[in-house]
Amino acid sequence: EPEVTQTPSHQVTQMGQEVILRCVPISNHLYFYWYRQILGQKVEFLVSFYNNEISEKSEIFDDQFSVERPDGSNFTLKIRSTKLEDSAMYFCASNLGTGITDTQYFGPGTRLTVL
Amino acid sequence: AQSVTQLGSHVSVSEGALVLLRCNYSSSVPPYLFWYVQYPNQGLQLLLKYTTGATLVKGINGFEAEFKKSETSFHLTKPSAHMSDAAEYFCAVKDSGAGSYQLTFGKGTKLSVIP
């Protein structure tokens, strides 16, 4: 069964460093998402991406964040200068794009630790 | 703005006992409702969803949930717990009126099954 994959599973970085989290969505899906979960808190929406542009973003997704689909398979989240409070589990998701009730399929997550 | 409340961050049941995980939402319009499950080191997997029609929704692994508009609830149940049901369960909503694709999640409930 097709699945969303994410790399790396764990990333440790120093405050102020740039990180890139990578995701490979399901191949025929058209909508892509990033969510994050700070330890002990809710899973929060960050951004959605469709047709090579951001379609929605939350207040969390400020200028420090960017997303890109550099080729036909990868979908990346870049944090330009990490802060301690960026430590969280980051989930990538994708859906087919047939409608608003589409199921979003999630990857296993990347745990980011900022020291 | 929508919000989701999951009562109980941790629920323990005996094997064979009823599973009841509670979810209440706050939304200006009836939303679309979802339950996801996360097994250790895996992504969030859709258990079931309610969009329109019959308010009792059946999902995978014997789970079901009932949408009760008057109670703004979407509680998840399973008649008889198995050891394999031990996981974290997330309730989520999507605004049916705004054309937004983003999911709003609850904090999750970790289910333990005691042999």
Short mmCIF file of C-alpha atoms in Angstrom, two decimals:
data_model
loop_
_atom_site.label_atom_id
_atom_site.label_comp_id
_atom_site.label_asym_id
_atom_site.label_seq_id
_atom_site.Cartn_x
_atom_site.Cartn_y
_atom_site.Cartn_z
CA GLU A 1 0.00 0.00 0.00
CA PRO A 2 1.41 3.43 -0.90
CA GLU A 3 2.54 5.50 2.04
CA VAL A 4 3.99 8.88 2.89
CA THR A 5 7.62 8.68 3.92
CA GLN A 6 9.69 11.20 5.84
CA THR A 7 13.40 11.64 6.43
CA PRO A 8 15.16 11.84 8.75
CA SER A 9 13.22 10.22 11.58
CA HIS A 10 15.21 12.27 14.11
CA GLN A 11 17.09 15.52 13.62
CA VAL A 12 19.13 17.30 16.25
CA THR A 13 20.35 20.80 15.50
CA GLN A 14 21.79 23.82 17.20
CA MET A 15 19.71 26.94 17.69
CA GLY A 16 20.10 29.29 14.74
CA GLN A 17 20.91 26.55 12.24
CA GLU A 18 18.87 25.82 9.15
CA VAL A 19 17.12 22.48 8.84
CA ILE A 20 15.35 20.83 5.95
CA LEU A 21 12.79 18.13 6.62
CA ARG A 22 11.97 15.89 3.72
CA CYS A 23 8.82 14.10 2.71
CA VAL A 24 7.83 11.90 -0.19
CA PRO A 25 4.03 12.11 -0.58
CA ILE A 26 1.97 9.39 -2.23
CA SER A 27 2.76 9.57 -5.91
CA ASN A 28 -0.60 10.55 -7.42
CA HIS A 29 -1.57 12.96 -4.66
CA LEU A 30 -1.92 16.65 -5.42
CA TYR A 31 -2.24 18.33 -2.00
CA PHE A 32 0.58 18.35 0.51
CA TYR A 33 0.70 19.47 4.13
CA TRP A 34 2.96 20.00 7.08
CA TYR A 35 1.73 19.70 10.65
CA ARG A 36 3.67 19.74 13.87
CA GLN A 37 3.17 18.49 17.41
CA ILE A 38 5.08 20.01 20.28
CA LEU A 39 5.48 17.47 23.06
CA GLY A 40 2.31 17.26 25.12
CA GLN A 41 0.37 19.58 22.84
CA LYS A 42 -2.00 19.29 19.92
CA VAL A 43 -1.10 18.45 16.36
CA GLU A 44 -1.14 21.85 14.64
CA PHE A 45 -1.53 22.71 10.98
CA LEU A 46 1.36 24.63 9.45
CA VAL A 47 0.83 24.84 5.71
CA SER A 48 -0.83 23.31 2.69
CA PHE A 49 0.58 23.25 -0.82
CA TYR A 50 -1.12 22.71 -4.15
CA ASN A 51 -0.12 23.32 -7.73
CA ASN A 52 3.34 24.48 -6.68
CA GLU A 53 2.18 27.16 -4.33
CA ILE A 54 1.02 27.60 -0.76
CA SER A 55 -2.76 27.37 -0.54
CA GLU A 56 -3.15 27.92 3.20
CA LYS A 57 -0.87 28.66 6.10
CA SER A 58 -1.29 29.13 9.80
CA GLU A 59 0.02 31.90 12.04
CA ILE A 60 2.84 29.57 13.07
CA PHE A 61 4.16 29.49 9.50
CA ASP A 62 6.10 32.74 9.57
CA ASP A 63 9.01 33.94 7.44
CA GLN A 64 11.32 31.45 9.10
CA PHE A 65 9.50 28.63 7.36
CA SER A 66 9.35 27.76 3.70
CA VAL A 67 8.13 24.82 1.65
CA GLU A 68 9.19 23.54 -1.70
CA ARG A 69 8.52 20.76 -4.12
CA PRO A 70 11.94 20.62 -5.73
CA ASP A 71 11.14 17.72 -8.02
CA GLY A 72 8.26 15.42 -8.86
CA SER A 73 8.46 13.40 -5.68
CA ASN A 74 9.85 15.36 -2.74
CA PHE A 75 8.15 17.95 -0.56
CA THR A 76 10.36 19.81 1.88
CA LEU A 77 9.95 22.05 4.91
CA LYS A 78 12.82 24.43 5.63
CA ILE A 79 13.28 26.25 8.89
CA ARG A 80 15.76 29.01 8.23
CA SER A 81 17.05 29.76 11.72
CA THR A 82 15.80 27.30 14.29
CA LYS A 83 14.63 28.34 17.72
CA LEU A 84 14.28 26.22 20.85
CA GLU A 85 10.51 26.38 20.48
CA ASP A 86 10.71 24.72 17.05
CA SER A 87 11.45 21.43 18.80
CA ALA A 88 8.54 19.20 17.86
CA MET A 89 7.41 16.24 15.79
CA TYR A 90 6.77 17.36 12.22
CA PHE A 91 4.28 15.40 10.16
CA CYS A 92 3.91 15.52 6.40
CA ALA A 93 0.58 14.55 4.82
CA SER A 94 -0.91 14.33 1.36
CA ASN A 95 -4.27 13.73 -0.25
CA LEU A 96 -5.55 13.02 -3.69
CA GLY A 97 -7.40 16.30 -4.19
CA THR A 98 -10.84 15.03 -5.18
CA GLY A 99 -12.60 17.15 -2.57
CA ILE A 100 -12.62 18.62 0.89
CA THR A 101 -13.58 15.31 2.51
CA ASP A 102 -10.52 13.58 1.04
CA THR A 103 -8.53 11.51 3.50
CA GLN A 104 -5.17 12.97 4.38
CA TYR A 105 -2.46 10.35 4.61
CA PHE A 106 0.27 11.05 7.13
CA GLY A 107 3.92 10.10 7.31
CA PRO A 108 5.58 8.77 10.47
CA GLY A 109 7.01 12.15 11.38
CA THR A 110 10.43 13.71 11.95
CA ARG A 111 11.34 14.51 15.52
CA LEU A 112 13.26 17.79 15.54
CA THR A 113 15.27 18.70 18.62
CA VAL A 114 16.77 22.18 18.80
CA LEU A 115 19.53 22.60 21.37
CA ALA B 1 -12.45 29.19 14.99
CA GLN B 2 -12.78 25.48 15.50
CA SER B 3 -11.46 23.52 18.44
CA VAL B 4 -11.42 19.91 19.51
CA THR B 5 -11.39 18.59 23.05
CA GLN B 6 -10.48 15.03 23.88
CA LEU B 7 -11.34 14.13 27.46
CA GLY B 8 -8.64 12.05 29.05
CA SER B 9 -5.08 12.09 27.83
CA HIS B 10 -4.70 8.50 28.92
CA VAL B 11 -7.34 5.76 29.06
CA SER B 12 -6.77 2.21 30.30
CA VAL B 13 -9.14 -0.67 29.62
CA SER B 14 -8.96 -4.39 30.17
CA GLU B 15 -8.74 -6.68 27.18
CA GLY B 16 -12.28 -7.50 26.07
CA ALA B 17 -13.79 -4.40 27.70
CA LEU B 18 -15.56 -1.56 25.96
CA VAL B 19 -13.40 1.20 24.57
CA LEU B 20 -14.84 4.72 24.75
CA LEU B 21 -12.73 7.68 23.70
CA ARG B 22 -14.42 11.06 23.93
CA CYS B 23 -14.27 13.92 21.47
CA ASN B 24 -16.17 17.19 21.54
CA TYR B 25 -15.80 19.95 19.02
CA SER B 26 -16.58 23.59 18.81
CA SER B 27 -17.53 24.91 15.40
CA SER B 28 -19.89 27.48 13.95
CA VAL B 29 -21.10 25.00 11.35
CA PRO B 30 -21.26 21.21 11.53
CA PRO B 31 -17.77 20.14 10.56
CA TYR B 32 -16.38 17.07 8.95
CA LEU B 33 -15.07 14.76 11.68
CA PHE B 34 -12.21 12.30 11.74
CA TRP B 35 -10.54 9.82 14.04
CA TYR B 36 -6.90 8.95 13.44
CA VAL B 37 -4.77 6.36 15.24
CA GLN B 38 -1.03 6.43 15.69
CA TYR B 39 0.89 3.27 16.52
CA PRO B 40 4.45 3.65 17.82
CA ASN B 41 6.88 4.90 15.19
CA GLN B 42 4.17 5.14 12.55
CA GLY B 43 2.20 7.93 10.93
CA LEU B 44 -1.36 8.88 11.73
CA GLN B 45 -3.76 6.43 10.11
CA LEU B 46 -7.40 7.22 9.41
CA LEU B 47 -9.79 5.08 11.45
CA LEU B 48 -13.03 6.61 10.23
CA LYS B 49 -14.64 9.85 9.18
CA TYR B 50 -18.02 11.53 9.13
CA THR B 51 -18.92 13.86 6.30
CA THR B 52 -22.65 13.60 5.62
CA GLY B 53 -25.44 11.04 5.87
CA ALA B 54 -25.68 8.36 8.52
CA THR B 55 -24.42 9.65 11.84
CA LEU B 56 -23.08 6.28 12.99
CA VAL B 57 -19.87 5.66 11.14
CA LYS B 58 -18.01 2.37 11.07
CA GLY B 59 -14.28 2.28 10.59
CA ILE B 60 -11.41 -0.12 10.51
CA ASN B 61 -10.48 -2.61 13.23
CA GLY B 62 -14.03 -2.74 14.65
CA PHE B 63 -14.18 0.92 15.70
CA GLU B 64 -17.19 3.12 15.22
CA ALA B 65 -18.19 6.67 16.11
CA GLU B 66 -21.45 8.55 16.28
CA PHE B 67 -21.89 12.17 15.32
CA LYS B 68 -24.26 13.87 17.75
CA LYS B 69 -24.91 17.39 16.61
CA SER B 70 -26.90 18.34 19.73
CA GLU B 71 -23.98 17.31 21.93
CA THR B 72 -21.26 18.48 19.50
CA SER B 73 -19.63 15.12 20.04
CA PHE B 74 -18.01 12.38 18.00
CA HIS B 75 -17.04 9.71 20.51
CA LEU B 76 -15.11 6.64 19.37
CA THR B 77 -16.14 3.21 20.59
CA LYS B 78 -15.20 -0.42 20.20
CA PRO B 79 -17.18 -3.17 21.96
CA SER B 80 -14.19 -5.32 22.89
CA ALA B 81 -10.62 -4.10 23.24
CA HIS B 82 -7.70 -6.07 21.86
CA MET B 83 -4.09 -5.74 22.89
CA SER B 84 -3.34 -4.49 19.38
CA ASP B 85 -5.59 -1.46 19.98
CA ALA B 86 -2.98 0.09 22.27
CA ALA B 87 -2.05 3.32 20.51
CA GLU B 88 -2.69 7.04 20.53
CA TYR B 89 -5.99 8.25 19.09
CA PHE B 90 -6.60 11.69 17.65
CA CYS B 91 -9.92 13.33 16.91
CA ALA B 92 -9.87 15.98 14.19
CA VAL B 93 -12.29 18.32 12.44
CA LYS B 94 -12.36 20.11 9.14
CA ASP B 95 -14.52 23.15 8.50
CA SER B 96 -17.22 22.13 6.04
CA GLY B 97 -18.10 25.68 5.06
CA ALA B 98 -14.84 27.50 4.46
CA GLY B 99 -13.31 25.41 1.72
CA SER B 100 -10.30 24.89 3.93
CA TYR B 101 -8.44 21.61 3.76
CA GLN B 102 -6.65 21.93 7.08
CA LEU B 103 -7.39 19.57 9.94
CA THR B 104 -7.76 20.81 13.50
CA PHE B 105 -6.73 18.14 15.99
CA GLY B 106 -7.37 17.35 19.61
CA LYS B 107 -4.49 16.62 21.98
CA GLY B 108 -4.85 12.89 21.59
CA THR B 109 -5.75 10.06 23.94
CA LYS B 110 -3.31 7.29 24.66
CA LEU B 111 -5.11 3.97 25.01
CA SER B 112 -3.58 1.21 27.09
CA VAL B 113 -5.04 -2.29 27.04
CA ILE B 114 -4.44 -4.42 30.12
CA PRO B 115 -4.25 -8.19 29.63
#
